[in-house]
Amino acid sequence: SLAFDVPAERRPETATLTVALRPSLALTLVDALPYLVQYPYGCTEQTVSRFAPAAVVARTLREAGGLTLKEVLAKRAALPKAHEQGAGREAAGDFDLDDVIRAGLARLRSLQHADGGFGWWRDDDSSPYMTAYALQGLLIARDADVAVDDGLISGATRFLKDALPRERDLETAAFVACVAAKAGAADRDVLRKIYDDRDKLGLYGRALLASGLKAAGMDVEAGKVVAAFADFAEEDASNGTAHWGTNDGRWWRWWNSRIETNAAILHAYLDVAPEDRRVPSLVKWIALNRRGNRWTNTRDTAHCVFALVRYARSSGELDPDYELNVSVNGEPRPPVRVTRANLFDVPDLSLAGAAVPGGTTTVTLRLRGRGRCYAAGEASFFTREPDIAASGRELLVERAYLRVTPTRRAETRDGVETVVADDAFEPLSPGAALNAGDVVEVRLIVEAKNDYEHLLFEDMKPAGFEPLEVRSGGRYANGICSNVEFRDRKTALFATWLEQGRHVIAYRLRAELPGTLRAAPARGEAMYAPDVGGTSSSFRFTVQDARER
């Protein structure tokens, strides 16, 4: 059930309520392809990250009803609000997945060295890491029913088999051992040594080790590695997500990407413990941490596509057969039968105007049969209520006002008495009384449920208040914001990057005009993921003229 609180005091004709219904993660994967396919460079990594995801998505579409990419895009374009579902999709119709796969294999063949290995580019020395990445992509493509030249796979496998015993970097050894095992060339002695030293691995390396152990038939060891992940899980029950952070400070290493780490952990769970309760929550975290139609780069986007395709197939998403019953405040809507035939064109629930009642509207979804349905809802309206309550999804915004009083105190430093100027802060409650000329610090306390990029925060000024600073420009709030704009009606703050957790953005206003004044809610949103956003509550002030003090 999804509950929406709509105030009775509103303009009824302005109200809308929409619940998006998505029977499969495959829609997410389709959106990622234009970025990967149209990336303008072609090293070994980018070549693999282009053709291998194309291969798994092509198979996904075939299994979902024999559709082509163009047919899927046409179905999506016909849905209500399809223009809001992700940038870059229109360009996806300009390429054919089979052509992308053929071109990628030909390019990879030209990059393979005489020793069977791959470097970053054609003239580089062969690298165990890059060879493992290329072989991983080839195995994924072969599993997706692509005809892959056996010479490509056997050459890369031979190179890794020879290089693995000499590899000294433990993380790289875990990756190479995992891929070699999946290619049928498991080195159980090396895997045992890595397993014995697993406490020296980061979480990414442990996930790779678990998958490699499983592929080598070392099930007991693989189970122990995966069971230990529970000790490091960061679960958010209110948001329904679970994820793992990297566990050391070396963020610049290839094996320390948070996105790739979580994709690798999802692979490990699907290999070893697919029924673990954290799997759906991890899938949600990965899906929510997209940046528009991608993740952060070609490699981690490809890894996420691989992992989510596996999950979609194992969970039965690609072969649904269920009846979806939707009711609004107990009133049933016409049922929808969901099968392969209409997997990509299930209509949203959309209400408008008088059909959106005041009070709490509860939308209940009941699924009977085989499959899954992902639902997300939004209510929009113009309110007339005197006090507006806070609300939000994934990004929560709380606003606090504090009266600032300059203070001076004496301190003795190194035997010298000095006077230190400081500020005292008095938190204000709604309806607080101020004097004209008082300085107020505005604090936006932001809780981000996930890592987000390109955020906008708008704080609406109460009438008669003006910011102490008047020059807009770069950097603000201890570097949290990359830019600030002081405008007539609001202060706009832009954050290029915001990590998961709580953050405080502060600036100051001066009360200048007397009266009973209101501050409309502050709001925050992810600019390229409009479903992510929140608003604070409103606030009331009384400002007294300085002559009446």
XYZ file of C-alpha atoms in Angstrom:
549
model
C 0.000 0.000 0.000
C 1.066 3.592 -0.705
C -0.486 6.389 1.366
C -0.757 10.013 0.178
C -1.797 12.857 2.493
C -3.661 15.547 0.571
C -4.927 18.561 2.561
C -8.592 19.434 2.565
C -7.645 23.104 2.170
C -6.395 23.056 -1.397
C -7.384 24.034 -4.904
C -9.051 20.763 -5.965
C -8.628 21.365 -9.681
C -4.846 21.420 -9.307
C -4.474 18.002 -7.627
C -2.908 15.007 -9.380
C -1.905 11.596 -8.088
C 0.163 9.174 -10.133
C 1.477 5.708 -9.320
C 4.002 4.361 -11.825
C 3.806 0.574 -12.270
C 6.862 -1.251 -13.607
C 6.776 -5.057 -13.914
C 10.525 -5.416 -14.502
C 13.956 -3.888 -13.958
C 14.498 -4.432 -17.687
C 13.216 -0.888 -18.281
C 16.148 0.446 -16.252
C 18.590 -1.563 -18.346
C 17.155 -0.315 -21.645
C 17.707 3.271 -20.492
C 21.416 2.617 -19.807
C 22.268 1.337 -23.295
C 22.525 4.673 -25.187
C 25.219 5.894 -22.786
C 27.285 2.723 -23.157
C 26.849 2.339 -26.912
C 27.493 5.980 -27.794
C 30.495 6.507 -25.501
C 33.074 8.054 -27.856
C 36.189 5.995 -27.000
C 37.165 2.383 -27.550
C 39.780 0.967 -25.176
C 39.442 -2.660 -24.096
C 37.300 -1.790 -21.070
C 34.936 0.455 -23.025
C 34.646 -2.080 -25.836
C 33.637 -4.816 -23.384
C 31.346 -2.425 -21.478
C 29.574 -1.719 -24.766
C 28.979 -5.061 -26.439
C 28.494 -7.329 -23.390
C 25.617 -5.255 -21.890
C 24.101 -5.052 -25.386
C 24.233 -8.855 -25.517
C 22.484 -9.398 -22.178
C 19.830 -6.763 -22.865
C 19.184 -8.257 -26.323
C 18.604 -11.651 -24.699
C 16.429 -10.049 -22.032
C 14.188 -8.505 -24.677
C 13.960 -11.794 -26.547
C 12.954 -13.612 -23.362
C 10.441 -10.890 -22.568
C 8.444 -11.575 -25.696
C 10.746 -11.483 -28.712
C 10.821 -7.685 -28.831
C 13.440 -5.464 -30.414
C 14.796 -2.350 -28.768
C 12.870 -0.109 -31.168
C 9.619 -1.904 -30.333
C 10.226 -1.462 -26.605
C 10.944 2.243 -27.040
C 7.791 2.683 -29.113
C 5.720 1.030 -26.385
C 7.273 3.245 -23.719
C 6.751 6.395 -25.761
C 3.043 5.643 -25.890
C 2.731 5.496 -22.097
C 1.508 8.532 -20.131
C 4.398 10.806 -19.052
C 6.861 8.738 -21.089
C 8.873 11.889 -21.789
C 9.812 12.047 -18.094
C 11.239 8.537 -17.803
C 14.881 9.218 -18.665
C 17.088 11.231 -20.979
C 18.794 9.667 -23.950
C 16.117 7.121 -24.852
C 15.200 8.718 -28.150
C 18.743 8.229 -29.407
C 18.532 4.528 -28.522
C 16.537 3.865 -31.664
C 19.503 4.908 -33.805
C 21.412 1.645 -33.302
C 20.783 -2.065 -33.636
C 21.876 -4.320 -30.779
C 23.105 -7.091 -33.089
C 25.290 -4.590 -34.946
C 26.723 -3.335 -31.638
C 27.578 -6.897 -30.587
C 29.237 -7.772 -33.906
C 31.271 -4.565 -33.953
C 32.337 -5.065 -30.334
C 33.573 -8.605 -30.919
C 35.506 -7.503 -33.992
C 37.072 -4.649 -32.068
C 38.018 -6.929 -29.177
C 39.578 -9.422 -31.583
C 41.824 -6.654 -32.908
C 42.883 -5.742 -29.345
C 43.968 -9.257 -28.307
C 47.732 -9.828 -28.160
C 49.678 -12.821 -29.414
C 49.983 -14.194 -25.869
C 46.174 -14.259 -25.564
C 46.069 -11.326 -23.154
C 44.688 -7.798 -23.404
C 46.047 -4.411 -22.415
C 44.178 -1.168 -22.016
C 44.953 -0.396 -25.668
C 46.305 -2.470 -28.547
C 49.969 -1.554 -28.029
C 49.988 -1.908 -24.231
C 51.506 -4.901 -22.478
C 49.053 -7.639 -21.586
C 47.491 -7.043 -18.172
C 45.999 -9.768 -15.934
C 43.297 -7.363 -14.793
C 42.315 -6.166 -18.284
C 42.485 -9.710 -19.663
C 40.168 -10.888 -16.882
C 37.771 -8.045 -17.680
C 37.756 -8.922 -21.386
C 37.276 -12.634 -20.684
C 34.468 -11.869 -18.242
C 32.655 -9.921 -20.966
C 33.175 -12.707 -23.495
C 31.773 -15.309 -21.089
C 28.757 -13.104 -20.363
C 28.131 -12.640 -24.088
C 28.451 -16.379 -24.721
C 25.977 -17.099 -21.937
C 23.629 -14.635 -23.665
C 23.650 -16.892 -26.780
C 26.163 -14.791 -28.748
C 28.442 -16.768 -31.049
C 31.878 -15.945 -29.595
C 35.110 -17.038 -31.276
C 36.541 -19.870 -29.174
C 40.035 -18.543 -29.877
C 39.276 -15.315 -28.030
C 38.176 -17.202 -24.924
C 40.860 -19.923 -24.987
C 43.672 -17.399 -25.531
C 42.558 -15.178 -22.662
C 41.997 -18.200 -20.397
C 45.496 -19.520 -21.141
C 47.050 -16.131 -20.351
C 45.216 -15.880 -17.008
C 46.070 -19.448 -16.042
C 49.768 -18.680 -16.528
C 49.637 -15.238 -14.866
C 47.564 -16.128 -11.796
C 50.253 -17.897 -9.696
C 52.573 -14.893 -10.177
C 50.003 -12.196 -9.296
C 51.021 -10.384 -6.102
C 48.147 -7.914 -5.750
C 45.530 -9.768 -3.709
C 42.518 -7.895 -5.138
C 43.623 -8.520 -8.727
C 44.340 -12.148 -7.874
C 40.778 -12.544 -6.578
C 39.376 -11.094 -9.810
C 41.601 -13.223 -12.060
C 40.885 -16.382 -10.042
C 37.137 -15.729 -10.209
C 37.068 -15.230 -13.976
C 39.419 -18.170 -14.625
C 37.163 -20.425 -12.551
C 34.102 -19.312 -14.515
C 36.029 -20.083 -17.724
C 36.585 -23.650 -16.535
C 40.233 -23.156 -15.504
C 39.885 -22.938 -11.725
C 43.114 -22.939 -9.725
C 41.926 -24.337 -6.406
C 45.347 -23.931 -4.758
C 45.410 -20.194 -5.497
C 41.765 -19.819 -4.457
C 42.573 -21.551 -1.175
C 45.481 -19.164 -0.519
C 43.296 -16.124 -1.265
C 40.577 -17.569 0.967
C 43.035 -17.939 3.831
C 44.041 -14.262 3.385
C 40.482 -12.998 2.821
C 40.637 -10.599 5.783
C 43.169 -8.585 3.761
C 40.692 -8.141 0.916
C 38.267 -5.269 0.503
C 34.575 -6.059 0.155
C 34.818 -6.062 -3.642
C 37.617 -8.642 -3.518
C 35.653 -10.808 -1.084
C 32.642 -10.760 -3.392
C 34.833 -11.834 -6.337
C 36.397 -14.534 -4.178
C 32.979 -15.907 -3.192
C 31.880 -16.161 -6.827
C 35.195 -17.784 -7.800
C 34.980 -20.322 -4.986
C 31.432 -21.218 -6.026
C 32.493 -21.663 -9.663
C 35.369 -23.923 -8.511
C 33.022 -26.135 -6.497
C 34.297 -24.912 -3.127
C 30.800 -24.338 -1.793
C 31.560 -24.395 1.937
C 34.220 -21.694 1.638
C 32.002 -19.602 -0.641
C 29.164 -19.784 1.889
C 31.404 -18.567 4.709
C 32.589 -15.570 2.685
C 29.033 -14.534 1.799
C 27.739 -15.106 5.343
C 30.317 -12.611 6.621
C 28.814 -9.836 4.453
C 26.032 -9.470 7.039
C 28.572 -7.921 9.425
C 29.201 -5.000 7.044
C 25.698 -4.391 5.662
C 24.259 -0.880 5.969
C 20.492 -1.348 6.019
C 17.872 1.390 5.923
C 14.559 -0.136 6.935
C 12.600 3.068 6.294
C 13.877 3.200 2.717
C 13.884 -0.539 2.057
C 17.533 -0.560 0.955
C 20.726 -2.378 1.894
C 24.227 -1.696 0.642
C 27.874 -2.061 1.500
C 30.468 0.712 1.656
C 34.103 0.246 0.717
C 36.078 -0.626 3.810
C 39.274 1.365 3.430
C 40.278 4.843 2.337
C 41.802 3.979 -1.034
C 38.917 5.216 -3.128
C 41.049 5.710 -6.245
C 41.760 1.980 -6.744
C 39.874 0.074 -9.441
C 38.424 -2.244 -6.799
C 37.068 0.438 -4.482
C 34.060 1.796 -6.361
C 30.942 1.693 -4.173
C 28.736 0.970 -7.177
C 30.886 -1.886 -8.498
C 31.349 -3.278 -4.989
C 27.606 -3.573 -4.515
C 27.107 -5.049 -7.995
C 29.790 -7.660 -7.195
C 28.134 -8.431 -3.851
C 24.813 -8.912 -5.641
C 26.552 -11.376 -7.998
C 28.004 -13.205 -4.975
C 24.600 -13.490 -3.317
C 23.004 -14.722 -6.548
C 25.789 -17.304 -6.882
C 25.800 -18.520 -3.285
C 22.711 -17.373 -1.340
C 20.072 -16.090 -3.798
C 17.247 -16.306 -1.232
C 18.955 -14.014 1.308
C 16.552 -11.344 2.575
C 19.007 -8.552 1.696
C 18.995 -9.279 -2.035
C 15.830 -7.289 -2.967
C 16.990 -4.388 -0.765
C 20.404 -4.370 -2.454
C 18.763 -4.407 -5.878
C 16.718 -1.355 -4.876
C 19.857 0.480 -3.677
C 21.652 -0.183 -6.979
C 18.631 0.928 -9.021
C 18.216 4.116 -6.949
C 21.865 5.113 -7.275
C 21.704 5.758 -11.001
C 22.741 9.142 -12.367
C 19.937 9.659 -14.862
C 20.277 6.829 -17.393
C 23.632 5.550 -16.094
C 25.660 5.034 -12.964
C 29.029 6.875 -12.763
C 31.122 5.486 -15.644
C 31.074 2.898 -18.414
C 32.509 0.103 -16.293
C 30.253 0.347 -13.253
C 27.228 0.897 -15.511
C 28.071 -2.341 -17.323
C 28.521 -4.191 -14.009
C 25.132 -2.973 -12.796
C 23.472 -4.084 -16.025
C 25.024 -7.548 -15.666
C 23.931 -7.899 -12.038
C 20.400 -6.559 -12.492
C 19.794 -8.757 -15.548
C 20.767 -11.802 -13.498
C 18.399 -10.762 -10.744
C 15.554 -10.044 -13.168
C 15.923 -13.503 -14.720
C 16.294 -15.382 -11.422
C 13.310 -13.628 -9.833
C 10.968 -14.534 -12.683
C 10.496 -10.930 -13.776
C 10.928 -11.734 -17.455
C 8.152 -14.319 -17.538
C 5.358 -12.833 -15.445
C 1.870 -14.196 -15.333
C -0.192 -12.363 -12.754
C -3.280 -10.279 -12.214
C -2.635 -6.837 -10.769
C -5.529 -5.399 -8.787
C -5.318 -1.719 -7.851
C -7.722 -0.071 -5.432
C -7.995 3.558 -4.312
C -9.375 3.955 -0.784
C -10.910 0.498 -1.110
C -12.557 1.175 -4.482
C -11.227 -1.333 -7.029
C -9.977 -0.296 -10.458
C -10.187 -2.588 -13.486
C -7.684 -5.441 -13.050
C -4.659 -5.684 -15.345
C -3.311 -9.002 -16.580
C 0.506 -8.844 -16.867
C 2.324 -11.323 -19.117
C 5.296 -11.274 -21.454
C 3.073 -9.715 -24.097
C 2.530 -6.462 -22.204
C 5.593 -6.398 -19.928
C 6.710 -3.004 -21.263
C 3.379 -1.218 -21.600
C 1.523 -1.623 -18.306
C -0.349 1.668 -17.745
C 0.196 3.882 -14.721
C -2.552 4.772 -12.266
C -3.386 8.442 -12.803
C -5.959 10.565 -10.950
C -6.648 14.280 -11.305
C -8.887 17.045 -9.980
C -11.916 15.933 -7.985
C -10.790 12.288 -8.285
C -8.063 13.100 -5.730
C -9.904 13.407 -2.392
C -8.720 15.366 0.621
C -7.239 13.489 3.552
C -5.321 10.241 3.264
C -5.601 8.448 -0.049
C -4.421 4.840 0.090
C -3.510 3.033 -3.099
C -3.335 -0.721 -2.574
C -1.747 -3.128 -5.033
C -2.509 -6.840 -4.932
C -0.557 -9.216 -7.128
C -1.850 -12.739 -7.699
C 0.348 -15.037 -9.722
C 4.004 -15.173 -10.746
C 6.188 -12.094 -11.068
C 6.960 -8.721 -9.494
C 5.778 -5.151 -9.744
C 7.755 -2.030 -8.769
C 5.574 0.904 -7.748
C 6.377 4.547 -7.008
C 3.839 7.282 -6.451
C 3.565 11.060 -6.325
C 0.809 13.489 -5.327
C 0.889 17.138 -6.398
C -1.415 19.991 -5.376
C -1.650 23.693 -4.528
C -2.411 24.006 -0.822
C -4.399 26.631 1.075
C -3.640 25.275 4.564
C -2.063 27.720 7.045
C 0.783 25.369 8.037
C 2.364 23.008 5.555
C 3.875 19.750 6.806
C 7.206 18.390 5.605
C 7.270 15.566 3.075
C 9.859 13.789 0.980
C 11.063 10.746 -0.868
C 14.693 9.586 -0.681
C 15.777 13.171 0.103
C 14.451 14.694 3.338
C 14.757 18.411 4.137
C 14.335 19.908 7.606
C 14.676 23.664 8.147
C 15.642 25.345 11.403
C 15.846 29.068 12.228
C 18.181 30.326 14.960
C 18.459 33.887 16.267
C 22.113 34.993 16.164
C 23.376 37.178 19.018
C 26.982 38.424 18.907
C 28.822 37.794 22.157
C 32.198 38.811 23.516
C 34.178 36.998 26.165
C 37.577 37.413 27.765
C 40.182 34.701 27.378
C 43.770 34.439 28.505
C 46.107 32.993 25.919
C 49.808 32.577 26.655
C 49.447 34.965 29.561
C 47.787 37.652 27.442
C 44.153 38.562 28.037
C 42.189 38.889 24.840
C 38.566 39.523 23.908
C 37.016 36.855 21.669
C 34.014 37.700 19.502
C 31.594 34.822 19.048
C 27.957 34.106 18.251
C 25.230 32.651 20.447
C 22.396 30.730 18.766
C 18.796 30.612 20.000
C 16.533 28.072 18.214
C 13.208 29.625 17.169
C 9.797 27.962 17.334
C 6.965 28.649 14.829
C 5.346 31.994 15.635
C 8.561 33.346 17.173
C 8.788 37.092 17.757
C 11.756 38.987 16.331
C 12.828 42.604 16.187
C 13.647 44.378 12.961
C 17.386 44.140 12.535
C 17.723 40.700 14.146
C 19.964 38.258 12.340
C 18.679 34.716 11.806
C 20.719 31.703 10.691
C 18.855 29.361 8.352
C 19.948 25.740 8.585
C 18.782 23.187 6.052
C 19.323 19.742 7.549
C 19.362 17.359 4.616
C 19.119 13.581 4.934
C 20.133 11.758 1.749
C 19.027 8.135 1.669
C 21.591 7.363 -1.046
C 24.502 9.039 -2.825
C 23.227 11.695 -5.238
C 24.676 14.034 -7.837
C 23.468 17.438 -9.064
C 21.049 18.561 -6.378
C 19.148 21.833 -6.056
C 17.944 23.313 -2.758
C 15.586 26.300 -2.813
C 14.829 28.152 0.409
C 11.937 30.590 0.050
C 12.572 33.817 1.985
C 9.980 35.196 4.381
C 8.748 38.608 3.170
C 10.857 41.388 4.639
C 13.942 39.233 5.233
C 17.141 39.760 3.253
C 20.363 37.703 3.154
C 23.458 39.127 4.800
C 25.492 38.104 1.792
C 24.448 39.587 -1.533
C 27.001 38.198 -3.975
C 26.146 34.916 -5.666
C 28.907 32.608 -6.777
C 30.865 29.411 -6.388
C 31.255 27.293 -3.263
C 29.141 27.518 -0.158
C 28.459 25.844 3.198
C 31.928 24.419 3.805
C 32.173 23.128 0.273
C 28.913 21.169 0.327
C 27.459 23.404 -2.382
C 29.239 24.248 -5.610
C 27.201 27.399 -6.234
C 24.730 29.738 -4.502
C 22.325 32.302 -5.968
C 20.717 34.960 -3.752
C 17.483 35.905 -5.513
C 14.594 38.224 -4.676
C 12.258 35.482 -3.440
C 14.590 32.656 -2.535
C 18.101 31.406 -2.015
C 19.108 28.639 -4.450
C 21.971 26.328 -3.504
C 23.479 23.715 -5.826
C 25.360 20.600 -4.659
C 27.280 18.692 -7.309
C 27.702 15.670 -5.039
C 26.054 14.649 -1.776
C 26.958 11.460 0.061
C 24.426 9.322 1.868
C 23.793 10.656 5.370
C 22.902 13.936 7.112
C 24.322 17.292 6.034
C 23.791 20.895 7.148
C 23.675 23.862 4.761
C 23.540 27.239 6.515
C 23.294 30.919 5.592
C 22.018 34.066 7.330
C 19.102 36.473 6.896
C 18.247 39.801 8.549
C 14.677 40.717 9.551
C 13.996 44.156 8.058
C 10.233 44.783 7.767
C 7.656 44.384 10.563
C 4.584 42.211 10.314
C 3.316 38.660 10.606
C 5.255 36.758 7.991
C 5.349 33.270 6.536
C 8.172 31.259 5.041
C 7.038 28.799 2.390
C 8.706 25.368 2.645
C 12.285 24.870 1.565
C 12.661 22.169 -1.048
C 15.372 19.926 -2.407
C 15.515 17.726 -5.480
C 17.885 15.665 -7.564
C 17.808 17.683 -10.782
C 18.193 14.667 -13.088
C 16.131 12.247 -11.011
C 12.933 14.228 -10.379
C 11.289 11.464 -8.319
C 13.872 12.153 -5.598
C 13.016 15.199 -3.508
C 11.526 16.631 -0.359
C 10.153 19.781 1.255
C 10.423 21.143 4.769
C 7.500 22.430 6.825
C 6.425 26.053 6.537
C 7.227 28.624 9.257
C 5.689 31.777 10.758
C 7.357 34.865 12.259
C 6.242 38.042 13.933
C 8.628 40.954 13.374
C 8.326 44.073 15.549
C 9.354 47.502 14.337
C 12.544 48.717 16.001
C 10.734 51.913 17.159
C 8.241 49.782 19.148
C 10.854 47.956 21.206
